[in-house]
């Protein structure tokens, strides 16, 4: 029996809990990101999640190197004497496997994003990584400059490894926790107390002496972990698509009986929805499955253009559409220009400036259409798109599927940004293609 159990150093304990908390937070987050991207989500929340995931992951990588160096300089407390050789071997192997995962897991994520290739779109996705918005993280091994085939293969391999390593970390963590509980509850030894601050080992007869420096490091370090966890959860959950936002409040109406459309004055900043019909079914936009995205290509001077994808986080759409009564169908979409984002903080700030959306002077862009025609299997909406006060006629081809109480609309239109004075005489705008594809996807549920 140990009168007083030895402990890990305070620094080792803080690093242990910081890395463990981060990894356990990151695994469900990464799985959610993967699923959402796979389902075509381009919400601001997902963009934020990607940047947050990358920032926390790179921090874990850095902390893991510090932890490894610390471990090599500060040997851990000895294992209890009663442990048989096989158990000592398994414990050591688990701990070293953890170090390999703590480094390999974030490194594989970094490799994936370095390729600048999206396995979801099967296309280049040159979104830079900004560490908590403070500085840009370079691509590993210049992968983003490699040929497309290499980038595609490397992205596939890196993300597969990333996912497998994450599952391995989960499995190992389960084993690790069970082993710690076994020591505490069955062996009644000091193993868990080595790492849990304030925990008295079942076989300990004397309390550990209070060391003010140790207490300060533990108190400060563990507080930082709690605050960081709360901040990360807040960033991740704030502005979620289910929260009340203009987009979540949008309504998508499918008119089933003829109705008269009332035009809203063109000067209003928010476009009034078409007049409601007493018979009209109301459709509520499913914000999580709806998006207004844009895509353009960017040539940064290296000669190869890369596709950049962005989206508007805030918009509302009032649509009344009856396939059998196109004459009385009408669409009004209002977009908050300041919500444009391509996931890169510096780009987003840039887009708000006078040379681009000039958000202060023109906070909204609108699209109104009352002229609908059949086109092949789908439809075409002819209407006016107004951005920065410049109104242009636009034809939006789209498909619409109404299945029971669910309607899905998809349409893409290419616009010439210079017609709307977007980046016309702005330095650096020549790197951005004049053609910008705007893709609208709306999923709505019949609400009455
Ligand atoms: C503590 C470290 C990390 C953990 C535990 C972790 C965990 C995960 C998990 C479980 C997934 C889902 C994998 C899948 O199902 O395909 C994921 C996805 C992802 N991770 Fe990490 N990750 C870490 C670090 C990083 C780092 C450092 C980066 C990049 C700098 C990164 C970038 C990504 C990206 C971009 C995805 C989404 C891939 C997609 O679009 O499907 N991760 N991560």
GROMACS .gro file of N, CA, C and O in nm, residues 225-299:
model
  300
  225UNK      N    1  -0.933   2.505  -2.002
  225UNK     CA    2  -0.999   2.398  -2.080
  225UNK      C    3  -1.151   2.415  -2.078
  225UNK      O    4  -1.218   2.407  -2.181
  226UNK      N    5  -1.205   2.445  -1.958
  226UNK     CA    6  -1.352   2.459  -1.947
  226UNK      C    7  -1.399   2.578  -2.031
  226UNK      O    8  -1.497   2.569  -2.107
  227UNK      N    9  -1.326   2.691  -2.022
  227UNK     CA   10  -1.367   2.810  -2.097
  227UNK      C   11  -1.356   2.782  -2.248
  227UNK      O   12  -1.446   2.817  -2.326
  228UNK      N   13  -1.247   2.716  -2.288
  228UNK     CA   14  -1.229   2.688  -2.431
  228UNK      C   15  -1.339   2.596  -2.483
  228UNK      O   16  -1.392   2.615  -2.593
  229UNK      N   17  -1.378   2.498  -2.401
  229UNK     CA   18  -1.484   2.406  -2.442
  229UNK      C   19  -1.616   2.481  -2.459
  229UNK      O   20  -1.689   2.462  -2.558
  230UNK      N   21  -1.644   2.571  -2.364
  230UNK     CA   22  -1.769   2.648  -2.372
  230UNK      C   23  -1.766   2.738  -2.495
  230UNK      O   24  -1.864   2.748  -2.569
  231UNK      N   25  -1.651   2.802  -2.520
  231UNK     CA   26  -1.641   2.893  -2.635
  231UNK      C   27  -1.658   2.816  -2.766
  231UNK      O   28  -1.730   2.859  -2.856
  232UNK      N   29  -1.593   2.699  -2.775
  232UNK     CA   30  -1.603   2.621  -2.900
  232UNK      C   31  -1.747   2.576  -2.922
  232UNK      O   32  -1.798   2.582  -3.034
  233UNK      N   33  -1.815   2.533  -2.814
  233UNK     CA   34  -1.955   2.489  -2.830
  233UNK      C   35  -2.040   2.607  -2.874
  233UNK      O   36  -2.128   2.593  -2.960
  234UNK      N   37  -2.012   2.724  -2.817
  234UNK     CA   38  -2.092   2.842  -2.853
  234UNK      C   39  -2.072   2.877  -3.000
  234UNK      O   40  -2.168   2.900  -3.074
  235UNK      N   41  -1.946   2.878  -3.044
  235UNK     CA   42  -1.917   2.913  -3.184
  235UNK      C   43  -1.988   2.814  -3.277
  235UNK      O   44  -2.047   2.850  -3.377
  236UNK      N   45  -1.982   2.688  -3.237
  236UNK     CA   46  -2.039   2.584  -3.322
  236UNK      C   47  -2.191   2.594  -3.330
  236UNK      O   48  -2.250   2.578  -3.436
  237UNK      N   49  -2.253   2.624  -3.216
  237UNK     CA   50  -2.400   2.620  -3.213
  237UNK      C   51  -2.464   2.754  -3.246
  237UNK      O   52  -2.580   2.760  -3.284
  238UNK      N   53  -2.389   2.865  -3.231
  238UNK     CA   54  -2.452   2.995  -3.253
  238UNK      C   55  -2.488   3.010  -3.399
  238UNK      O   56  -2.414   2.966  -3.487
  239UNK      N   57  -2.602   3.073  -3.422
  239UNK     CA   58  -2.647   3.098  -3.560
  239UNK      C   59  -2.676   2.970  -3.633
  239UNK      O   60  -2.662   2.962  -3.752
  240UNK      N   61  -2.715   2.865  -3.557
  240UNK     CA   62  -2.745   2.740  -3.626
  240UNK      C   63  -2.866   2.760  -3.716
  240UNK      O   64  -2.950   2.844  -3.690
  241UNK      N   65  -2.876   2.682  -3.822
  241UNK     CA   66  -2.985   2.705  -3.916
  241UNK      C   67  -3.123   2.687  -3.855
  241UNK      O   68  -3.220   2.733  -3.909
  242UNK      N   69  -3.129   2.618  -3.739
  242UNK     CA   70  -3.261   2.601  -3.681
  242UNK      C   71  -3.299   2.721  -3.595
  242UNK      O   72  -3.413   2.736  -3.557
  243UNK      N   73  -3.200   2.808  -3.567
  243UNK     CA   74  -3.232   2.928  -3.489
  243UNK      C   75  -3.318   3.019  -3.576
  243UNK      O   76  -3.320   3.007  -3.697
  244UNK      N   77  -3.386   3.112  -3.511
  244UNK     CA   78  -3.471   3.202  -3.587
  244UNK      C   79  -3.384   3.297  -3.667
  244UNK      O   80  -3.310   3.376  -3.612
  245UNK      N   81  -3.387   3.286  -3.796
  245UNK     CA   82  -3.311   3.374  -3.882
  245UNK      C   83  -3.401   3.405  -3.999
  245UNK      O   84  -3.500   3.336  -4.022
  246UNK      N   85  -3.368   3.509  -4.076
  246UNK     CA   86  -3.453   3.537  -4.191
  246UNK      C   87  -3.473   3.414  -4.277
  246UNK      O   88  -3.578   3.390  -4.330
  247UNK      N   89  -3.366   3.333  -4.288
  247UNK     CA   90  -3.378   3.217  -4.374
  247UNK      C   91  -3.477   3.115  -4.314
  247UNK      O   92  -3.561   3.060  -4.383
  248UNK      N   93  -3.465   3.098  -4.181
  248UNK     CA   94  -3.552   2.999  -4.119
  248UNK      C   95  -3.698   3.042  -4.126
  248UNK      O   96  -3.788   2.961  -4.123
  249UNK      N   97  -3.719   3.175  -4.137
  249UNK     CA   98  -3.856   3.221  -4.140
  249UNK      C   99  -3.913   3.224  -4.281
  249UNK      O  100  -4.029   3.256  -4.299
  250UNK      N  101  -3.829   3.195  -4.377
  250UNK     CA  102  -3.878   3.202  -4.515
  250UNK      C  103  -3.995   3.107  -4.534
  250UNK      O  104  -4.003   3.003  -4.472
  251UNK      N  105  -4.081   3.146  -4.621
  251UNK     CA  106  -4.190   3.054  -4.651
  251UNK      C  107  -4.188   3.025  -4.800
  251UNK      O  108  -4.149   3.107  -4.880
  252UNK      N  109  -4.226   2.908  -4.833
  252UNK     CA  110  -4.225   2.865  -4.971
  252UNK      C  111  -4.366   2.820  -4.999
  252UNK      O  112  -4.415   2.723  -4.943
  253UNK      N  113  -4.436   2.896  -5.080
  253UNK     CA  114  -4.577   2.867  -5.099
  253UNK      C  115  -4.602   2.805  -5.234
  253UNK      O  116  -4.554   2.854  -5.334
  254UNK      N  117  -4.675   2.700  -5.234
  254UNK     CA  118  -4.717   2.640  -5.360
  254UNK      C  119  -4.866   2.666  -5.373
  254UNK      O  120  -4.945   2.624  -5.290
  255UNK      N  121  -4.899   2.743  -5.475
  255UNK     CA  122  -5.040   2.782  -5.491
  255UNK      C  123  -5.112   2.674  -5.568
  255UNK      O  124  -5.068   2.631  -5.674
  256UNK      N  125  -5.219   2.629  -5.512
  256UNK     CA  126  -5.293   2.522  -5.581
  256UNK      C  127  -5.416   2.573  -5.655
  256UNK      O  128  -5.476   2.502  -5.732
  257UNK      N  129  -5.453   2.698  -5.629
  257UNK     CA  130  -5.565   2.757  -5.704
  257UNK      C  131  -5.519   2.891  -5.756
  257UNK      O  132  -5.430   2.953  -5.698
  258UNK      N  133  -5.578   2.939  -5.867
  258UNK     CA  134  -5.535   3.068  -5.922
  258UNK      C  135  -5.546   3.179  -5.818
  258UNK      O  136  -5.636   3.179  -5.736
  259UNK      N  137  -5.450   3.267  -5.822
  259UNK     CA  138  -5.453   3.382  -5.730
  259UNK      C  139  -5.394   3.501  -5.801
  259UNK      O  140  -5.323   3.486  -5.899
  260UNK      N  141  -5.425   3.618  -5.753
  260UNK     CA  142  -5.372   3.739  -5.817
  260UNK      C  143  -5.245   3.781  -5.745
  260UNK      O  144  -5.237   3.772  -5.624
  261UNK      N  145  -5.148   3.822  -5.820
  261UNK     CA  146  -5.020   3.860  -5.761
  261UNK      C  147  -5.014   4.011  -5.743
  261UNK      O  148  -5.049   4.086  -5.832
  262UNK      N  149  -4.973   4.053  -5.627
  262UNK     CA  150  -4.955   4.197  -5.604
  262UNK      C  151  -4.806   4.227  -5.610
  262UNK      O  152  -4.728   4.167  -5.540
  263UNK      N  153  -4.770   4.319  -5.695
  263UNK     CA  154  -4.629   4.356  -5.707
  263UNK      C  155  -4.590   4.446  -5.591
  263UNK      O  156  -4.662   4.537  -5.556
  264UNK      N  157  -4.474   4.421  -5.535
  264UNK     CA  158  -4.424   4.513  -5.431
  264UNK      C  159  -4.349   4.625  -5.502
  264UNK      O  160  -4.291   4.602  -5.607
  265UNK      N  161  -4.350   4.747  -5.446
  265UNK     CA  162  -4.275   4.854  -5.509
  265UNK      C  163  -4.128   4.816  -5.520
  265UNK      O  164  -4.071   4.760  -5.426
  266UNK      N  165  -4.067   4.843  -5.632
  266UNK     CA  166  -3.930   4.800  -5.656
  266UNK      C  167  -3.831   4.867  -5.562
  266UNK      O  168  -3.718   4.822  -5.549
  267UNK      N  169  -3.873   4.973  -5.496
  267UNK     CA  170  -3.778   5.047  -5.413
  267UNK      C  171  -3.768   4.991  -5.271
  267UNK      O  172  -3.679   5.027  -5.198
  268UNK      N  173  -3.858   4.904  -5.232
  268UNK     CA  174  -3.849   4.854  -5.094
  268UNK      C  175  -3.724   4.766  -5.079
  268UNK      O  176  -3.683   4.698  -5.172
  269UNK      N  177  -3.665   4.770  -4.962
  269UNK     CA  178  -3.543   4.692  -4.943
  269UNK      C  179  -3.577   4.544  -4.926
  269UNK      O  180  -3.508   4.458  -4.974
  270UNK      N  181  -3.686   4.515  -4.857
  270UNK     CA  182  -3.728   4.376  -4.846
  270UNK      C  183  -3.844   4.357  -4.943
  270UNK      O  184  -3.939   4.432  -4.942
  271UNK      N  185  -3.831   4.255  -5.025
  271UNK     CA  186  -3.936   4.233  -5.125
  271UNK      C  187  -4.057   4.171  -5.057
  271UNK      O  188  -4.045   4.073  -4.986
  272UNK      N  189  -4.172   4.233  -5.079
  272UNK     CA  190  -4.292   4.178  -5.018
  272UNK      C  191  -4.328   4.046  -5.085
  272UNK      O  192  -4.309   4.031  -5.205
  273UNK      N  193  -4.376   3.951  -5.008
  273UNK     CA  194  -4.416   3.825  -5.070
  273UNK      C  195  -4.537   3.847  -5.159
  273UNK      O  196  -4.614   3.939  -5.138
  274UNK      N  197  -4.555   3.760  -5.256
  274UNK     CA  198  -4.674   3.771  -5.338
  274UNK      C  199  -4.797   3.758  -5.249
  274UNK      O  200  -4.792   3.694  -5.144
  275UNK      N  201  -4.907   3.818  -5.294
  275UNK     CA  202  -5.028   3.817  -5.211
  275UNK      C  203  -5.069   3.673  -5.180
  275UNK      O  204  -5.059   3.585  -5.264
  276UNK      N  205  -5.115   3.654  -5.058
  276UNK     CA  206  -5.155   3.519  -5.018
  276UNK      C  207  -5.291   3.486  -5.076
  276UNK      O  208  -5.374   3.572  -5.094
  277UNK      N  209  -5.310   3.362  -5.108
  277UNK     CA  210  -5.440   3.318  -5.156
  277UNK      C  211  -5.506   3.240  -5.044
  277UNK      O  212  -5.441   3.165  -4.973
  278UNK      N  213  -5.635   3.257  -5.032
  278UNK     CA  214  -5.705   3.185  -4.928
  278UNK      C  215  -5.689   3.035  -4.943
  278UNK      O  216  -5.690   2.962  -4.845
  279UNK      N  217  -5.671   2.988  -5.068
  279UNK     CA  218  -5.664   2.845  -5.092
  279UNK      C  219  -5.519   2.793  -5.092
  279UNK      O  220  -5.499   2.674  -5.100
  280UNK      N  221  -5.426   2.883  -5.092
  280UNK     CA  222  -5.287   2.841  -5.114
  280UNK      C  223  -5.233   2.757  -5.001
  280UNK      O  224  -5.257   2.787  -4.884
  281UNK      N  225  -5.159   2.653  -5.040
  281UNK     CA  226  -5.088   2.578  -4.936
  281UNK      C  227  -4.967   2.661  -4.896
  281UNK      O  228  -4.899   2.715  -4.982
  282UNK      N  229  -4.941   2.668  -4.768
  282UNK     CA  230  -4.821   2.736  -4.723
  282UNK      C  231  -4.711   2.632  -4.711
  282UNK      O  232  -4.736   2.519  -4.668
  283UNK      N  233  -4.592   2.668  -4.755
  283UNK     CA  234  -4.478   2.576  -4.746
  283UNK      C  235  -4.369   2.645  -4.666
  283UNK      O  236  -4.338   2.760  -4.691
  284UNK      N  237  -4.316   2.572  -4.573
  284UNK     CA  238  -4.211   2.630  -4.489
  284UNK      C  239  -4.076   2.579  -4.535
  284UNK      O  240  -4.055   2.459  -4.548
  285UNK      N  241  -3.987   2.674  -4.558
  285UNK     CA  242  -3.854   2.636  -4.605
  285UNK      C  243  -3.781   2.559  -4.495
  285UNK      O  244  -3.781   2.601  -4.379
  286UNK      N  245  -3.723   2.448  -4.532
  286UNK     CA  246  -3.638   2.373  -4.439
  286UNK      C  247  -3.499   2.434  -4.451
  286UNK      O  248  -3.425   2.404  -4.545
  287UNK      N  249  -3.468   2.523  -4.357
  287UNK     CA  250  -3.345   2.603  -4.369
  287UNK      C  251  -3.220   2.517  -4.377
  287UNK      O  252  -3.125   2.549  -4.448
  288UNK      N  253  -3.221   2.405  -4.304
  288UNK     CA  254  -3.100   2.321  -4.302
  288UNK      C  255  -3.075   2.256  -4.437
  288UNK      O  256  -2.964   2.216  -4.468
  289UNK      N  257  -3.181   2.245  -4.518
  289UNK     CA  258  -3.164   2.178  -4.648
  289UNK      C  259  -3.180   2.275  -4.763
  289UNK      O  260  -3.204   2.234  -4.876
  290UNK      N  261  -3.175   2.403  -4.734
  290UNK     CA  262  -3.191   2.502  -4.840
  290UNK      C  263  -3.070   2.595  -4.841
  290UNK      O  264  -3.008   2.617  -4.737
  291UNK      N  265  -3.037   2.643  -4.956
  291UNK     CA  266  -2.918   2.728  -4.962
  291UNK      C  267  -2.920   2.814  -5.087
  291UNK      O  268  -2.981   2.780  -5.188
  292UNK      N  269  -2.852   2.927  -5.077
  292UNK     CA  270  -2.821   3.005  -5.196
  292UNK      C  271  -2.669   3.013  -5.199
  292UNK      O  272  -2.606   3.075  -5.113
  293UNK      N  273  -2.613   2.941  -5.294
  293UNK     CA  274  -2.467   2.930  -5.299
  293UNK      C  275  -2.415   3.003  -5.423
  293UNK      O  276  -2.490   3.026  -5.517
  294UNK      N  277  -2.287   3.039  -5.420
  294UNK     CA  278  -2.228   3.097  -5.541
  294UNK      C  279  -2.091   3.033  -5.563
  294UNK      O  280  -2.029   2.983  -5.468
  295UNK      N  281  -2.049   3.030  -5.685
  295UNK     CA  282  -1.919   2.969  -5.716
  295UNK      C  283  -1.854   3.049  -5.827
  295UNK      O  284  -1.920   3.094  -5.920
  296UNK      N  285  -1.726   3.070  -5.812
  296UNK     CA  286  -1.651   3.141  -5.916
  296UNK      C  287  -1.513   3.078  -5.923
  296UNK      O  288  -1.477   2.995  -5.838
  297UNK      N  289  -1.437   3.113  -6.025
  297UNK     CA  290  -1.303   3.058  -6.026
  297UNK      C  291  -1.202   3.169  -5.999
  297UNK      O  292  -1.226   3.286  -6.032
  298UNK      N  293  -1.095   3.131  -5.935
  298UNK     CA  294  -0.995   3.228  -5.895
  298UNK      C  295  -0.859   3.184  -5.949
  298UNK      O  296  -0.820   3.068  -5.931
  299UNK      N  297  -0.792   3.276  -6.015
  299UNK     CA  298  -0.659   3.246  -6.065
  299UNK      C  299  -0.563   3.336  -5.987
  299UNK      O  300  -0.562   3.456  -6.005
   0.00000   0.00000   0.00000
